[in-house]
Amino acid sequence: DAMVIQNPRYQVTQFGKPVTLSCSQTLNHNVMYWYQQKSSQAPKLLFHYYDKDFNNEADTPDNFQSRRPNTSFCFLDIRSPGLGDAAMYLCATSGVDHEQYFGPGTRLTVT
Amino acid sequence: QKEVEQNSGPLSVPEGAIASLNCTYSDRVSQSFFWYRQYSGKSPELIMSIYSNGDKEDGRFTAQLNKASQYVSLLIRDSQPSDSATYLCAALTDSWGKLQFGAGTQVVVTP
C-alpha cells in the first residue's frame, strides 16, 4: 500500500542535543510538509518542499532545518532542542489534488 | 479574524444520532476544503475533500459547502463510539497546497 512512513515513532533527546526525524513516502507526491503539533492544538506548518524547492514559514525558528535529498525522503533536523520543542512532528505529502496524507508522526520528548 | 474557525466542543452525540460539525472561513482562503479525523495521540486522517458548492457524500459522512455563507460542514450519520475523535477542518490557502487548519472540534459519541 502506498503510504507515508515516519521514523522513529518515539524519540527522546536531551536538552540541546541535536535530533533528526525522517519521513519517506511511496505515493510519489511532489509536495512534502513538516508540521509540529502540540496537545489540543492544530498542526502548525514548519516547512514544505515543492519538489526540491524549499519554503519555510516565517515563524519557523532557525533551530529547525530540513533536507529533501530525493522525491521519497525528507528529514527534519532540530539543532538544539528546547523543552518547548516537545511535540508530535507530522510529515505529510500531497499531489495535484492537494489532498494531504499524513504519516503516523514522531512523538518527541525533550529531557 | 482567524482564517478557519471551528467550535472546539466537546460535541456530545448519542450513538446512532447525527453529528453535525461546522467550520467557517474568511475570504483569504480558497474554495477547497478538507475534513480530517484525528484520534488522540494519532495523526490526522483525511475523511473528505470538497471543492464545489453543495453536498458530497461518502458512506456515513456528508460534507456540505456553502460559499455564499462561507461555511463548510460535516455530517456523521449513525454515529458510532469509534467516531469519537477530533475533527479538523482545513482550507487550501494557495496554489502549492498549503492548508490552514481550524482548531478542531472534539466529538464524543456516547453509547
Short mmCIF file of C-alpha atoms in Angstrom, two decimals:
data_model
loop_
_atom_site.label_atom_id
_atom_site.label_comp_id
_atom_site.label_asym_id
_atom_site.label_seq_id
_atom_site.Cartn_x
_atom_site.Cartn_y
_atom_site.Cartn_z
CA ASP A 1 0.00 0.00 0.00
CA ALA A 2 1.20 3.50 -0.80
CA MET A 3 1.97 5.36 2.35
CA VAL A 4 3.88 7.91 4.37
CA ILE A 5 6.34 6.47 6.86
CA GLN A 6 7.98 8.25 9.75
CA ASN A 7 10.87 7.11 11.89
CA PRO A 8 11.29 6.86 14.72
CA ARG A 9 7.77 6.84 16.16
CA TYR A 10 9.06 7.97 19.53
CA GLN A 11 12.22 9.96 20.13
CA VAL A 12 13.68 11.05 23.45
CA THR A 13 16.50 13.56 23.37
CA GLN A 14 18.31 15.69 25.88
CA PHE A 15 18.04 19.43 26.06
CA GLY A 16 20.37 20.88 23.41
CA LYS A 17 21.24 17.53 21.78
CA PRO A 18 20.61 17.55 18.01
CA VAL A 19 17.98 15.20 16.69
CA THR A 20 16.89 14.15 13.20
CA LEU A 21 13.46 12.88 12.26
CA SER A 22 12.85 11.12 8.97
CA CYS A 23 9.96 10.73 6.59
CA SER A 24 9.59 8.65 3.47
CA GLN A 25 6.73 8.23 1.02
CA THR A 26 5.70 5.75 -1.63
CA LEU A 27 2.93 7.96 -3.06
CA ASN A 28 5.30 9.72 -5.48
CA HIS A 29 3.88 13.07 -4.41
CA ASN A 30 5.87 16.14 -5.30
CA VAL A 31 5.00 18.15 -2.19
CA MET A 32 6.14 17.20 1.29
CA TYR A 33 5.38 19.03 4.52
CA TRP A 34 6.57 19.09 8.11
CA TYR A 35 4.17 20.07 10.86
CA GLN A 36 4.53 20.49 14.60
CA GLN A 37 1.50 19.64 16.71
CA LYS A 38 1.18 20.23 20.42
CA SER A 39 -1.57 18.87 22.62
CA SER A 40 -5.08 20.16 21.78
CA GLN A 41 -3.73 22.42 19.03
CA ALA A 42 -4.00 22.36 15.26
CA PRO A 43 -0.98 21.21 13.27
CA LYS A 44 1.43 24.09 12.68
CA LEU A 45 3.24 24.13 9.35
CA LEU A 46 7.03 24.40 9.66
CA PHE A 47 8.24 23.80 6.08
CA HIS A 48 7.22 22.46 2.76
CA TYR A 49 9.02 21.27 -0.34
CA TYR A 50 7.60 21.52 -3.82
CA ASP A 51 9.92 19.03 -5.48
CA LYS A 52 13.30 20.38 -4.35
CA ASP A 53 12.08 23.96 -3.83
CA PHE A 54 12.20 24.63 -0.11
CA ASN A 55 9.83 27.00 1.71
CA ASN A 56 9.77 27.71 5.41
CA GLU A 57 7.11 29.54 7.28
CA ALA A 58 8.03 33.00 8.53
CA ASP A 59 7.63 31.99 12.17
CA THR A 60 9.56 28.71 11.99
CA PRO A 61 12.50 29.02 14.41
CA ASP A 62 16.03 28.89 12.99
CA ASN A 63 16.60 25.91 15.27
CA PHE A 64 14.62 23.83 12.77
CA GLN A 65 16.13 22.78 9.46
CA SER A 66 15.02 20.41 6.75
CA ARG A 67 16.51 18.39 3.91
CA ARG A 68 14.96 16.58 0.98
CA PRO A 69 17.64 14.55 -0.79
CA ASN A 70 15.20 12.96 -3.24
CA THR A 71 11.48 12.69 -4.01
CA SER A 72 10.87 9.95 -1.48
CA PHE A 73 12.69 11.20 1.61
CA CYS A 74 12.57 14.26 3.80
CA PHE A 75 14.32 15.00 7.10
CA LEU A 76 13.66 17.39 9.95
CA ASP A 77 16.70 18.46 11.96
CA ILE A 78 16.34 20.17 15.32
CA ARG A 79 19.74 21.59 16.07
CA SER A 80 19.37 22.39 19.76
CA PRO A 81 16.06 21.10 21.13
CA GLY A 82 14.50 23.01 23.96
CA LEU A 83 11.76 21.90 26.31
CA GLY A 84 9.28 23.86 24.20
CA ASP A 85 10.06 21.70 21.18
CA ALA A 86 8.48 18.65 22.74
CA ALA A 87 5.59 17.83 20.43
CA MET A 88 4.29 15.49 17.77
CA TYR A 89 6.04 16.04 14.45
CA LEU A 90 3.98 15.17 11.42
CA CYS A 91 5.11 14.62 7.87
CA ALA A 92 2.56 14.89 5.06
CA THR A 93 2.56 14.67 1.28
CA SER A 94 0.21 15.87 -1.41
CA GLY A 95 -0.25 15.56 -5.14
CA VAL A 96 -2.09 17.60 -7.75
CA ASP A 97 -5.41 17.43 -5.92
CA HIS A 98 -3.86 18.99 -2.78
CA GLU A 99 -5.18 16.25 -0.53
CA GLN A 100 -2.59 15.86 2.22
CA TYR A 101 -1.78 12.44 3.60
CA PHE A 102 -0.07 12.26 6.95
CA GLY A 103 2.42 9.81 8.32
CA PRO A 104 1.91 8.36 11.81
CA GLY A 105 4.03 11.08 13.41
CA THR A 106 7.07 11.14 15.68
CA ARG A 107 6.47 11.95 19.33
CA LEU A 108 9.47 13.97 20.56
CA THR A 109 10.28 14.20 24.24
CA VAL A 110 13.00 16.58 25.47
CA THR A 111 14.52 15.87 28.87
CA GLN B 1 -10.39 37.15 12.25
CA LYS B 2 -8.93 33.67 12.01
CA GLU B 3 -9.00 32.21 8.53
CA VAL B 4 -10.68 28.95 9.55
CA GLU B 5 -12.80 28.69 12.70
CA GLN B 6 -14.41 25.73 14.43
CA ASN B 7 -16.16 25.25 17.75
CA SER B 8 -13.81 23.31 19.98
CA GLY B 9 -16.56 21.26 21.61
CA PRO B 10 -16.79 18.76 23.01
CA LEU B 11 -19.80 17.82 20.95
CA SER B 12 -21.65 15.03 22.70
CA VAL B 13 -23.70 12.81 20.40
CA PRO B 14 -25.79 9.75 21.31
CA GLU B 15 -24.90 6.58 19.48
CA GLY B 16 -26.92 6.29 16.29
CA ALA B 17 -27.62 10.03 16.05
CA ILE B 18 -26.29 12.54 13.52
CA ALA B 19 -23.24 14.58 14.47
CA SER B 20 -23.11 17.99 12.82
CA LEU B 21 -19.82 19.88 12.70
CA ASN B 22 -19.41 23.36 11.33
CA CYS B 23 -16.49 25.38 10.05
CA THR B 24 -16.46 28.99 8.88
CA TYR B 25 -13.79 30.63 6.80
CA SER B 26 -12.58 34.01 5.69
CA ASP B 27 -12.12 35.41 2.20
CA ARG B 28 -8.38 34.80 2.46
CA VAL B 29 -8.69 31.10 1.84
CA SER B 30 -9.52 29.42 -1.44
CA GLN B 31 -12.54 27.33 -2.18
CA SER B 32 -11.12 23.88 -1.49
CA PHE B 33 -11.77 22.29 1.88
CA PHE B 34 -10.81 19.14 3.68
CA TRP B 35 -12.06 17.28 6.74
CA TYR B 36 -9.64 15.25 8.83
CA ARG B 37 -10.29 12.94 11.75
CA GLN B 38 -7.68 12.68 14.47
CA TYR B 39 -7.79 10.16 17.28
CA SER B 40 -5.99 11.06 20.48
CA GLY B 41 -2.26 10.54 20.07
CA LYS B 42 -2.56 9.69 16.37
CA SER B 43 -2.02 11.63 13.15
CA PRO B 44 -4.79 13.27 11.11
CA GLU B 45 -6.59 11.05 8.62
CA LEU B 46 -8.29 12.52 5.56
CA ILE B 47 -12.04 11.86 5.54
CA MET B 48 -13.29 14.01 2.68
CA SER B 49 -12.42 16.86 0.39
CA ILE B 50 -14.96 19.25 -1.13
CA TYR B 51 -14.34 21.78 -3.84
CA SER B 52 -17.73 22.95 -5.09
CA ASN B 53 -20.97 24.22 -3.61
CA GLY B 54 -23.40 21.62 -2.39
CA ASP B 55 -23.19 18.23 -0.75
CA LYS B 56 -20.72 15.39 -1.12
CA GLU B 57 -21.46 12.03 0.42
CA ASP B 58 -19.13 9.17 1.28
CA GLY B 59 -20.60 6.39 3.33
CA ARG B 60 -21.85 7.79 6.63
CA PHE B 61 -20.15 11.13 6.01
CA THR B 62 -21.58 14.12 4.14
CA ALA B 63 -19.66 17.32 3.56
CA GLN B 64 -21.54 20.48 2.70
CA LEU B 65 -20.06 23.65 1.25
CA ASN B 66 -21.90 26.96 1.14
CA LYS B 67 -19.70 29.57 -0.49
CA ALA B 68 -22.21 32.40 -0.14
CA SER B 69 -22.32 31.98 3.63
CA GLN B 70 -18.65 30.93 3.87
CA TYR B 71 -19.13 27.76 5.81
CA VAL B 72 -18.40 24.12 5.34
CA SER B 73 -19.94 21.38 7.45
CA LEU B 74 -19.54 17.68 8.08
CA LEU B 75 -22.40 15.38 8.99
CA ILE B 76 -21.77 11.97 10.50
CA ARG B 77 -24.84 9.75 10.28
CA ASP B 78 -25.47 6.80 12.58
CA SER B 79 -22.67 7.92 14.89
CA GLN B 80 -20.64 5.15 16.50
CA PRO B 81 -18.37 5.21 19.54
CA SER B 82 -15.47 4.73 17.10
CA ASP B 83 -16.30 8.16 15.65
CA SER B 84 -15.19 9.76 18.92
CA ALA B 85 -12.24 11.90 17.83
CA THR B 86 -11.23 15.44 16.99
CA TYR B 87 -12.34 16.62 13.55
CA LEU B 88 -10.17 19.17 11.82
CA CYS B 89 -11.45 21.44 9.08
CA ALA B 90 -8.79 22.69 6.66
CA ALA B 91 -8.85 25.16 3.81
CA LEU B 92 -6.46 25.44 0.90
CA THR B 93 -4.74 28.82 1.07
CA ASP B 94 -2.56 28.86 -2.04
CA SER B 95 -1.71 27.09 -5.26
CA TRP B 96 1.02 24.77 -4.00
CA GLY B 97 -1.16 23.15 -1.35
CA LYS B 98 -0.73 24.95 1.94
CA LEU B 99 -3.61 24.24 4.31
CA GLN B 100 -4.94 26.41 7.08
CA PHE B 101 -6.36 24.20 9.83
CA GLY B 102 -9.08 25.05 12.25
CA ALA B 103 -8.52 24.26 15.91
CA GLY B 104 -10.68 21.15 15.65
CA THR B 105 -13.95 20.01 17.17
CA GLN B 106 -13.89 17.14 19.65
CA VAL B 107 -16.74 14.70 19.16
CA VAL B 108 -17.78 12.26 21.88
CA VAL B 109 -20.26 9.55 20.91
CA THR B 110 -21.96 8.10 23.95
CA PRO B 111 -23.41 4.56 23.93
#
